[in-house]
Amino acid sequence: MARIENEKGADRPLISVVTITYNAARTLPVTMESVASQTFGNYEHLIIDGASKDDTLEVASRLRTPATRIVSEPDKGLYDAMNKGLHLSRGEYVLFLNAGDAFADSETLRDFAEETGPDVDIIYGDTLIVDADRRVISPRHLSVPEELTFKSFSEGMLICHQAFMVRRDIAPDYDLQYRFSADYDWTVKCIKATSPERCRNLHRNVIHYLSDGLTDNNKVASLKERYKIMCRHYGTATATMRHIGFLPRAIKRKFTGK
């Protein structure tokens, strides 16, 4: 079992926090500072960069700590980079925290760590959406399930990807046929690989999610992919009915921003 021995969590498994970047010099500092502020210390922070052309690497180097590892090379897109992060991770658990996103507070990673154990595969929590000035816009429009089961995600992406920590040995690669919603497919596969009694709900906000990501900017393409993924896992009838139900919610979000 990989560990970084120190006084701030050496009795808990190593957690790999993976941050994907590409031309993220503006949004990366808040993420790196959030990770560095954690009171739990048995983690590594991987910055997986896609050969940025701005000052991302300078920012990453300036803010790095002994727990930071930086890799920068061309990739085939977001999910290819996330696969690299999975393969390079040394932790028993892995959590993706992309540039611009942040932990809710300095105790968040400790709260995740305290739920780890040989009988725990997935640990998850709630998310607040923030703007570029870090002002809270709203909670996510979907609420996390009290009990996490395979059927839970037939309702959609109930847990924000960044608020979902998984044991690395049950985590598959991201499917690169999907450009915008491979995280939904990946999350369903992780849940399918475990059972409800091996999942833990933290019952708290754990992530501040920046509302200007790749999926946010490609909502139609993302929805089409998510429909295909839902058909694959839950059947066409279920996927169709769910997406009919999603339509009023999507219209409401378009006009209210919530």
PDB file of C-alpha atoms in Angstrom:
ATOM      1  CA  MET A   1       0.000   0.000   0.000  1.00  0.00           C
ATOM      2  CA  ALA A   2       1.512   3.326  -1.057  1.00  0.00           C
ATOM      3  CA  ARG A   3       1.993   5.888   1.686  1.00  0.00           C
ATOM      4  CA  ILE A   4       3.788   9.155   2.259  1.00  0.00           C
ATOM      5  CA  GLU A   5       4.863   8.905   5.866  1.00  0.00           C
ATOM      6  CA  ASN A   6       4.191  12.094   7.806  1.00  0.00           C
ATOM      7  CA  GLU A   7       2.297  13.216  10.873  1.00  0.00           C
ATOM      8  CA  LYS A   8      -0.732  14.414   8.919  1.00  0.00           C
ATOM      9  CA  GLY A   9      -2.432  11.197   7.911  1.00  0.00           C
ATOM     10  CA  ALA A  10       0.188   8.448   7.654  1.00  0.00           C
ATOM     11  CA  ASP A  11      -2.291   6.015   9.208  1.00  0.00           C
ATOM     12  CA  ARG A  12      -4.541   6.404   6.166  1.00  0.00           C
ATOM     13  CA  PRO A  13      -4.061   5.226   2.552  1.00  0.00           C
ATOM     14  CA  LEU A  14      -2.379   7.553   0.091  1.00  0.00           C
ATOM     15  CA  ILE A  15      -4.876   9.615  -1.928  1.00  0.00           C
ATOM     16  CA  SER A  16      -4.022  10.710  -5.465  1.00  0.00           C
ATOM     17  CA  VAL A  17      -5.544  14.069  -6.398  1.00  0.00           C
ATOM     18  CA  VAL A  18      -5.335  14.504 -10.180  1.00  0.00           C
ATOM     19  CA  THR A  19      -5.667  17.877 -11.896  1.00  0.00           C
ATOM     20  CA  ILE A  20      -5.915  18.094 -15.696  1.00  0.00           C
ATOM     21  CA  THR A  21      -4.705  21.311 -17.319  1.00  0.00           C
ATOM     22  CA  TYR A  22      -4.420  22.925 -20.708  1.00  0.00           C
ATOM     23  CA  ASN A  23      -3.775  26.664 -20.909  1.00  0.00           C
ATOM     24  CA  ALA A  24      -5.045  26.918 -17.342  1.00  0.00           C
ATOM     25  CA  ALA A  25      -2.716  29.567 -15.934  1.00  0.00           C
ATOM     26  CA  ARG A  26      -5.694  31.678 -14.846  1.00  0.00           C
ATOM     27  CA  THR A  27      -7.681  28.941 -13.111  1.00  0.00           C
ATOM     28  CA  LEU A  28      -4.961  26.647 -11.748  1.00  0.00           C
ATOM     29  CA  PRO A  29      -3.812  28.715  -8.719  1.00  0.00           C
ATOM     30  CA  VAL A  30      -7.057  28.364  -6.756  1.00  0.00           C
ATOM     31  CA  THR A  31      -6.947  24.589  -7.257  1.00  0.00           C
ATOM     32  CA  MET A  32      -3.323  24.150  -6.225  1.00  0.00           C
ATOM     33  CA  GLU A  33      -3.746  26.452  -3.234  1.00  0.00           C
ATOM     34  CA  SER A  34      -6.831  24.504  -2.167  1.00  0.00           C
ATOM     35  CA  VAL A  35      -4.939  21.207  -2.277  1.00  0.00           C
ATOM     36  CA  ALA A  36      -1.906  22.642  -0.487  1.00  0.00           C
ATOM     37  CA  SER A  37      -4.134  23.971   2.319  1.00  0.00           C
ATOM     38  CA  GLN A  38      -5.464  20.534   3.303  1.00  0.00           C
ATOM     39  CA  THR A  39      -4.838  19.486   6.897  1.00  0.00           C
ATOM     40  CA  PHE A  40      -4.633  15.855   5.754  1.00  0.00           C
ATOM     41  CA  GLY A  41      -1.157  15.238   4.389  1.00  0.00           C
ATOM     42  CA  ASN A  42      -1.016  11.708   2.981  1.00  0.00           C
ATOM     43  CA  TYR A  43      -1.739  12.656  -0.608  1.00  0.00           C
ATOM     44  CA  GLU A  44      -0.009  13.290  -3.902  1.00  0.00           C
ATOM     45  CA  HIS A  45      -1.106  15.986  -6.342  1.00  0.00           C
ATOM     46  CA  LEU A  46      -0.613  15.158 -10.006  1.00  0.00           C
ATOM     47  CA  ILE A  47      -0.762  17.969 -12.540  1.00  0.00           C
ATOM     48  CA  ILE A  48      -1.349  16.352 -15.939  1.00  0.00           C
ATOM     49  CA  ASP A  49      -0.824  19.060 -18.531  1.00  0.00           C
ATOM     50  CA  GLY A  50      -1.497  18.806 -22.254  1.00  0.00           C
ATOM     51  CA  ALA A  51       1.561  20.827 -23.363  1.00  0.00           C
ATOM     52  CA  SER A  52       0.034  24.198 -22.541  1.00  0.00           C
ATOM     53  CA  LYS A  53       1.058  27.219 -24.586  1.00  0.00           C
ATOM     54  CA  ASP A  54       0.425  29.776 -21.831  1.00  0.00           C
ATOM     55  CA  ASP A  55       2.036  30.106 -18.380  1.00  0.00           C
ATOM     56  CA  THR A  56       0.399  27.011 -16.879  1.00  0.00           C
ATOM     57  CA  LEU A  57       3.692  25.235 -16.233  1.00  0.00           C
ATOM     58  CA  GLU A  58       5.251  28.335 -14.680  1.00  0.00           C
ATOM     59  CA  VAL A  59       2.260  28.645 -12.356  1.00  0.00           C
ATOM     60  CA  ALA A  60       2.378  24.938 -11.483  1.00  0.00           C
ATOM     61  CA  SER A  61       6.107  25.086 -10.762  1.00  0.00           C
ATOM     62  CA  ARG A  62       5.757  28.202  -8.626  1.00  0.00           C
ATOM     63  CA  LEU A  63       2.952  26.733  -6.511  1.00  0.00           C
ATOM     64  CA  ARG A  64       4.211  23.161  -6.303  1.00  0.00           C
ATOM     65  CA  THR A  65       4.794  21.490  -2.934  1.00  0.00           C
ATOM     66  CA  PRO A  66       6.727  18.301  -2.126  1.00  0.00           C
ATOM     67  CA  ALA A  67       3.501  16.373  -2.842  1.00  0.00           C
ATOM     68  CA  THR A  68       3.186  17.781  -6.400  1.00  0.00           C
ATOM     69  CA  ARG A  69       4.120  15.874  -9.532  1.00  0.00           C
ATOM     70  CA  ILE A  70       3.922  17.666 -12.889  1.00  0.00           C
ATOM     71  CA  VAL A  71       3.727  15.950 -16.269  1.00  0.00           C
ATOM     72  CA  SER A  72       3.359  17.972 -19.469  1.00  0.00           C
ATOM     73  CA  GLU A  73       3.056  16.438 -22.922  1.00  0.00           C
ATOM     74  CA  PRO A  74       0.603  16.471 -25.838  1.00  0.00           C
ATOM     75  CA  ASP A  75      -2.520  14.369 -25.383  1.00  0.00           C
ATOM     76  CA  LYS A  76      -5.672  13.421 -27.255  1.00  0.00           C
ATOM     77  CA  GLY A  77      -7.979  15.488 -25.101  1.00  0.00           C
ATOM     78  CA  LEU A  78      -9.363  15.694 -21.585  1.00  0.00           C
ATOM     79  CA  TYR A  79     -10.142  12.029 -21.041  1.00  0.00           C
ATOM     80  CA  ASP A  80      -6.864  10.831 -22.520  1.00  0.00           C
ATOM     81  CA  ALA A  81      -5.155  13.082 -19.986  1.00  0.00           C
ATOM     82  CA  MET A  82      -7.343  11.649 -17.216  1.00  0.00           C
ATOM     83  CA  ASN A  83      -6.278   8.142 -18.224  1.00  0.00           C
ATOM     84  CA  LYS A  84      -2.674   9.265 -17.913  1.00  0.00           C
ATOM     85  CA  GLY A  85      -3.468  10.540 -14.454  1.00  0.00           C
ATOM     86  CA  LEU A  86      -4.984   7.189 -13.485  1.00  0.00           C
ATOM     87  CA  HIS A  87      -1.974   5.281 -14.765  1.00  0.00           C
ATOM     88  CA  LEU A  88       0.522   7.549 -12.997  1.00  0.00           C
ATOM     89  CA  SER A  89      -1.343   7.619  -9.683  1.00  0.00           C
ATOM     90  CA  ARG A  90       0.298   5.783  -6.807  1.00  0.00           C
ATOM     91  CA  GLY A  91      -2.527   6.213  -4.314  1.00  0.00           C
ATOM     92  CA  GLU A  92      -4.982   3.618  -3.136  1.00  0.00           C
ATOM     93  CA  TYR A  93      -7.747   6.124  -3.882  1.00  0.00           C
ATOM     94  CA  VAL A  94      -8.008   8.680  -6.685  1.00  0.00           C
ATOM     95  CA  LEU A  95      -9.968  11.906  -6.989  1.00  0.00           C
ATOM     96  CA  PHE A  96     -10.052  14.282  -9.982  1.00  0.00           C
ATOM     97  CA  LEU A  97      -9.985  18.002  -9.190  1.00  0.00           C
ATOM     98  CA  ASN A  98      -9.710  19.985 -12.395  1.00  0.00           C
ATOM     99  CA  ALA A  99      -8.250  23.457 -12.822  1.00  0.00           C
ATOM    100  CA  GLY A 100     -10.640  26.025 -11.389  1.00  0.00           C
ATOM    101  CA  ASP A 101     -12.273  23.581  -8.984  1.00  0.00           C
ATOM    102  CA  ALA A 102     -11.395  23.513  -5.289  1.00  0.00           C
ATOM    103  CA  PHE A 103     -12.040  21.626  -2.077  1.00  0.00           C
ATOM    104  CA  ALA A 104     -14.776  23.237   0.008  1.00  0.00           C
ATOM    105  CA  ASP A 105     -12.397  23.857   2.910  1.00  0.00           C
ATOM    106  CA  SER A 106      -9.097  22.733   4.407  1.00  0.00           C
ATOM    107  CA  GLU A 107     -10.663  19.718   6.178  1.00  0.00           C
ATOM    108  CA  THR A 108     -12.256  18.188   3.083  1.00  0.00           C
ATOM    109  CA  LEU A 109      -9.536  15.713   2.174  1.00  0.00           C
ATOM    110  CA  ARG A 110      -9.324  14.609   5.814  1.00  0.00           C
ATOM    111  CA  ASP A 111     -13.050  13.885   5.761  1.00  0.00           C
ATOM    112  CA  PHE A 112     -12.575  11.748   2.661  1.00  0.00           C
ATOM    113  CA  ALA A 113      -9.598   9.978   4.256  1.00  0.00           C
ATOM    114  CA  GLU A 114     -11.419   9.171   7.477  1.00  0.00           C
ATOM    115  CA  GLU A 115     -13.957   7.090   5.545  1.00  0.00           C
ATOM    116  CA  THR A 116     -11.325   5.001   3.726  1.00  0.00           C
ATOM    117  CA  GLY A 117     -10.768   1.372   4.609  1.00  0.00           C
ATOM    118  CA  PRO A 118     -10.549  -2.148   3.190  1.00  0.00           C
ATOM    119  CA  ASP A 119     -14.337  -2.347   2.944  1.00  0.00           C
ATOM    120  CA  VAL A 120     -14.816   1.048   1.229  1.00  0.00           C
ATOM    121  CA  ASP A 121     -14.593   1.579  -2.530  1.00  0.00           C
ATOM    122  CA  ILE A 122     -16.321   4.925  -3.156  1.00  0.00           C
ATOM    123  CA  ILE A 123     -16.656   8.065  -1.040  1.00  0.00           C
ATOM    124  CA  TYR A 124     -18.740  11.017  -2.245  1.00  0.00           C
ATOM    125  CA  GLY A 125     -20.316  14.293  -1.231  1.00  0.00           C
ATOM    126  CA  ASP A 126     -22.208  17.383  -2.368  1.00  0.00           C
ATOM    127  CA  THR A 127     -21.056  20.221  -4.624  1.00  0.00           C
ATOM    128  CA  LEU A 128     -21.537  23.970  -4.780  1.00  0.00           C
ATOM    129  CA  ILE A 129     -21.262  25.750  -8.125  1.00  0.00           C
ATOM    130  CA  VAL A 130     -19.148  28.920  -8.078  1.00  0.00           C
ATOM    131  CA  ASP A 131     -18.359  31.620 -10.618  1.00  0.00           C
ATOM    132  CA  ALA A 132     -14.948  32.925 -11.682  1.00  0.00           C
ATOM    133  CA  ASP A 133     -14.918  35.241  -8.646  1.00  0.00           C
ATOM    134  CA  ARG A 134     -15.520  32.217  -6.353  1.00  0.00           C
ATOM    135  CA  ARG A 135     -18.993  33.410  -5.461  1.00  0.00           C
ATOM    136  CA  VAL A 136     -21.449  30.593  -4.828  1.00  0.00           C
ATOM    137  CA  ILE A 137     -24.078  30.436  -7.558  1.00  0.00           C
ATOM    138  CA  SER A 138     -26.095  27.506  -6.236  1.00  0.00           C
ATOM    139  CA  PRO A 139     -25.904  23.854  -5.246  1.00  0.00           C
ATOM    140  CA  ARG A 140     -25.911  21.420  -8.153  1.00  0.00           C
ATOM    141  CA  HIS A 141     -29.365  20.860  -9.645  1.00  0.00           C
ATOM    142  CA  LEU A 142     -29.136  17.156  -8.752  1.00  0.00           C
ATOM    143  CA  SER A 143     -28.859  15.880  -5.189  1.00  0.00           C
ATOM    144  CA  VAL A 144     -26.538  13.057  -4.241  1.00  0.00           C
ATOM    145  CA  PRO A 145     -28.281   9.802  -3.315  1.00  0.00           C
ATOM    146  CA  GLU A 146     -28.396   8.777   0.316  1.00  0.00           C
ATOM    147  CA  GLU A 147     -27.467   5.247  -0.742  1.00  0.00           C
ATOM    148  CA  LEU A 148     -25.403   4.802  -3.884  1.00  0.00           C
ATOM    149  CA  THR A 149     -26.480   1.947  -6.151  1.00  0.00           C
ATOM    150  CA  PHE A 150     -26.034   1.108  -9.811  1.00  0.00           C
ATOM    151  CA  LYS A 151     -29.603   2.274 -10.474  1.00  0.00           C
ATOM    152  CA  SER A 152     -28.898   5.673  -8.897  1.00  0.00           C
ATOM    153  CA  PHE A 153     -27.249   6.999 -12.044  1.00  0.00           C
ATOM    154  CA  SER A 154     -30.165   6.046 -14.272  1.00  0.00           C
ATOM    155  CA  GLU A 155     -31.440   9.402 -12.982  1.00  0.00           C
ATOM    156  CA  GLY A 156     -28.426  11.236 -14.435  1.00  0.00           C
ATOM    157  CA  MET A 157     -25.079  12.417 -13.052  1.00  0.00           C
ATOM    158  CA  LEU A 158     -26.220  12.633  -9.442  1.00  0.00           C
ATOM    159  CA  ILE A 159     -22.712  13.148  -8.053  1.00  0.00           C
ATOM    160  CA  CYS A 160     -20.303  15.707  -9.436  1.00  0.00           C
ATOM    161  CA  HIS A 161     -17.278  13.900 -10.843  1.00  0.00           C
ATOM    162  CA  GLN A 162     -14.950  15.978  -8.657  1.00  0.00           C
ATOM    163  CA  ALA A 163     -16.867  14.997  -5.520  1.00  0.00           C
ATOM    164  CA  PHE A 164     -16.405  11.276  -6.196  1.00  0.00           C
ATOM    165  CA  MET A 165     -13.352   9.483  -4.784  1.00  0.00           C
ATOM    166  CA  VAL A 166     -12.833   5.870  -5.834  1.00  0.00           C
ATOM    167  CA  ARG A 167     -10.500   3.044  -4.957  1.00  0.00           C
ATOM    168  CA  ARG A 168      -8.057   3.008  -7.844  1.00  0.00           C
ATOM    169  CA  ASP A 169      -8.100  -0.752  -8.362  1.00  0.00           C
ATOM    170  CA  ILE A 170     -11.773  -0.688  -9.405  1.00  0.00           C
ATOM    171  CA  ALA A 171     -11.421   2.389 -11.651  1.00  0.00           C
ATOM    172  CA  PRO A 172     -11.411   1.623 -15.398  1.00  0.00           C
ATOM    173  CA  ASP A 173      -9.908   3.789 -18.104  1.00  0.00           C
ATOM    174  CA  TYR A 174     -12.111   6.528 -19.526  1.00  0.00           C
ATOM    175  CA  ASP A 175     -13.703   5.552 -22.842  1.00  0.00           C
ATOM    176  CA  LEU A 176     -12.187   7.874 -25.449  1.00  0.00           C
ATOM    177  CA  GLN A 177     -15.089   7.471 -27.863  1.00  0.00           C
ATOM    178  CA  TYR A 178     -16.860  10.065 -25.675  1.00  0.00           C
ATOM    179  CA  ARG A 179     -15.541  13.636 -25.854  1.00  0.00           C
ATOM    180  CA  PHE A 180     -17.778  15.323 -23.285  1.00  0.00           C
ATOM    181  CA  SER A 181     -19.449  12.721 -21.045  1.00  0.00           C
ATOM    182  CA  ALA A 182     -16.903   9.957 -20.521  1.00  0.00           C
ATOM    183  CA  ASP A 183     -16.949  10.911 -16.835  1.00  0.00           C
ATOM    184  CA  TYR A 184     -20.597   9.802 -16.610  1.00  0.00           C
ATOM    185  CA  ASP A 185     -19.767   6.460 -18.239  1.00  0.00           C
ATOM    186  CA  TRP A 186     -16.712   6.046 -15.978  1.00  0.00           C
ATOM    187  CA  THR A 187     -18.657   6.814 -12.812  1.00  0.00           C
ATOM    188  CA  VAL A 188     -21.382   4.306 -13.680  1.00  0.00           C
ATOM    189  CA  LYS A 189     -18.734   1.638 -14.313  1.00  0.00           C
ATOM    190  CA  CYS A 190     -17.111   2.361 -10.941  1.00  0.00           C
ATOM    191  CA  ILE A 191     -20.455   2.028  -9.172  1.00  0.00           C
ATOM    192  CA  LYS A 192     -21.219  -1.161 -11.085  1.00  0.00           C
ATOM    193  CA  ALA A 193     -17.926  -2.636  -9.847  1.00  0.00           C
ATOM    194  CA  THR A 194     -18.890  -2.314  -6.181  1.00  0.00           C
ATOM    195  CA  SER A 195     -21.947  -2.578  -3.917  1.00  0.00           C
ATOM    196  CA  PRO A 196     -23.940  -0.054  -1.840  1.00  0.00           C
ATOM    197  CA  GLU A 197     -22.467  -1.148   1.494  1.00  0.00           C
ATOM    198  CA  ARG A 198     -18.988  -0.299   0.184  1.00  0.00           C
ATOM    199  CA  CYS A 199     -19.920   3.331  -0.598  1.00  0.00           C
ATOM    200  CA  ARG A 200     -19.899   6.246   1.852  1.00  0.00           C
ATOM    201  CA  ASN A 201     -21.856   9.509   1.693  1.00  0.00           C
ATOM    202  CA  LEU A 202     -20.014  12.331   3.494  1.00  0.00           C
ATOM    203  CA  HIS A 203     -23.237  14.341   3.916  1.00  0.00           C
ATOM    204  CA  ARG A 204     -21.478  17.636   3.316  1.00  0.00           C
ATOM    205  CA  ASN A 205     -20.346  19.981   0.560  1.00  0.00           C
ATOM    206  CA  VAL A 206     -16.906  18.850  -0.508  1.00  0.00           C
ATOM    207  CA  ILE A 207     -16.261  20.647  -3.816  1.00  0.00           C
ATOM    208  CA  HIS A 208     -16.582  24.146  -5.238  1.00  0.00           C
ATOM    209  CA  TYR A 209     -17.090  23.533  -8.953  1.00  0.00           C
ATOM    210  CA  LEU A 210     -16.212  26.288 -11.419  1.00  0.00           C
ATOM    211  CA  SER A 211     -19.072  26.711 -13.883  1.00  0.00           C
ATOM    212  CA  ASP A 212     -17.178  27.187 -17.115  1.00  0.00           C
ATOM    213  CA  GLY A 213     -15.793  23.771 -17.978  1.00  0.00           C
ATOM    214  CA  LEU A 214     -15.674  21.762 -21.199  1.00  0.00           C
ATOM    215  CA  THR A 215     -19.043  20.089 -20.634  1.00  0.00           C
ATOM    216  CA  ASP A 216     -20.698  23.377 -19.618  1.00  0.00           C
ATOM    217  CA  ASN A 217     -19.638  24.875 -22.934  1.00  0.00           C
ATOM    218  CA  ASN A 218     -20.869  21.906 -24.990  1.00  0.00           C
ATOM    219  CA  LYS A 219     -24.207  21.089 -23.395  1.00  0.00           C
ATOM    220  CA  VAL A 220     -25.979  19.708 -26.477  1.00  0.00           C
ATOM    221  CA  ALA A 221     -23.126  17.411 -27.485  1.00  0.00           C
ATOM    222  CA  SER A 222     -22.755  16.325 -23.880  1.00  0.00           C
ATOM    223  CA  LEU A 223     -26.455  15.516 -23.575  1.00  0.00           C
ATOM    224  CA  LYS A 224     -26.358  13.422 -26.755  1.00  0.00           C
ATOM    225  CA  GLU A 225     -23.400  11.455 -25.447  1.00  0.00           C
ATOM    226  CA  ARG A 226     -25.014  10.995 -22.069  1.00  0.00           C
ATOM    227  CA  TYR A 227     -28.120   9.597 -23.758  1.00  0.00           C
ATOM    228  CA  LYS A 228     -25.983   7.024 -25.612  1.00  0.00           C
ATOM    229  CA  ILE A 229     -24.216   6.083 -22.394  1.00  0.00           C
ATOM    230  CA  MET A 230     -27.485   5.754 -20.495  1.00  0.00           C
ATOM    231  CA  CYS A 231     -28.882   3.528 -23.257  1.00  0.00           C
ATOM    232  CA  ARG A 232     -25.797   1.343 -22.988  1.00  0.00           C
ATOM    233  CA  HIS A 233     -26.039   0.878 -19.230  1.00  0.00           C
ATOM    234  CA  TYR A 234     -29.769   1.116 -18.514  1.00  0.00           C
ATOM    235  CA  GLY A 235     -31.536   0.385 -21.803  1.00  0.00           C
ATOM    236  CA  THR A 236     -33.129   2.606 -24.436  1.00  0.00           C
ATOM    237  CA  ALA A 237     -36.554   2.795 -22.790  1.00  0.00           C
ATOM    238  CA  THR A 238     -35.174   4.015 -19.473  1.00  0.00           C
ATOM    239  CA  ALA A 239     -32.817   6.472 -21.189  1.00  0.00           C
ATOM    240  CA  THR A 240     -35.608   7.917 -23.334  1.00  0.00           C
ATOM    241  CA  MET A 241     -37.974   8.383 -20.414  1.00  0.00           C
ATOM    242  CA  ARG A 242     -35.270   9.991 -18.302  1.00  0.00           C
ATOM    243  CA  HIS A 243     -34.324  12.430 -21.058  1.00  0.00           C
ATOM    244  CA  ILE A 244     -37.947  13.432 -21.559  1.00  0.00           C
ATOM    245  CA  GLY A 245     -37.870  14.269 -17.863  1.00  0.00           C
ATOM    246  CA  PHE A 246     -34.601  16.181 -18.246  1.00  0.00           C
ATOM    247  CA  LEU A 247     -36.114  18.595 -20.805  1.00  0.00           C
ATOM    248  CA  PRO A 248     -38.135  20.791 -18.387  1.00  0.00           C
ATOM    249  CA  ARG A 249     -35.129  20.898 -16.067  1.00  0.00           C
ATOM    250  CA  ALA A 250     -32.838  21.969 -18.901  1.00  0.00           C
ATOM    251  CA  ILE A 251     -35.248  24.730 -19.944  1.00  0.00           C
ATOM    252  CA  LYS A 252     -35.472  25.966 -16.359  1.00  0.00           C
ATOM    253  CA  ARG A 253     -31.673  26.057 -16.059  1.00  0.00           C
ATOM    254  CA  LYS A 254     -31.393  27.951 -19.339  1.00  0.00           C
ATOM    255  CA  PHE A 255     -33.615  30.765 -18.082  1.00  0.00           C
ATOM    256  CA  THR A 256     -32.768  30.794 -14.368  1.00  0.00           C
ATOM    257  CA  GLY A 257     -29.141  29.639 -14.357  1.00  0.00           C
ATOM    258  CA  LYS A 258     -29.991  27.078 -11.630  1.00  0.00           C
TER     259      LYS A 258
END
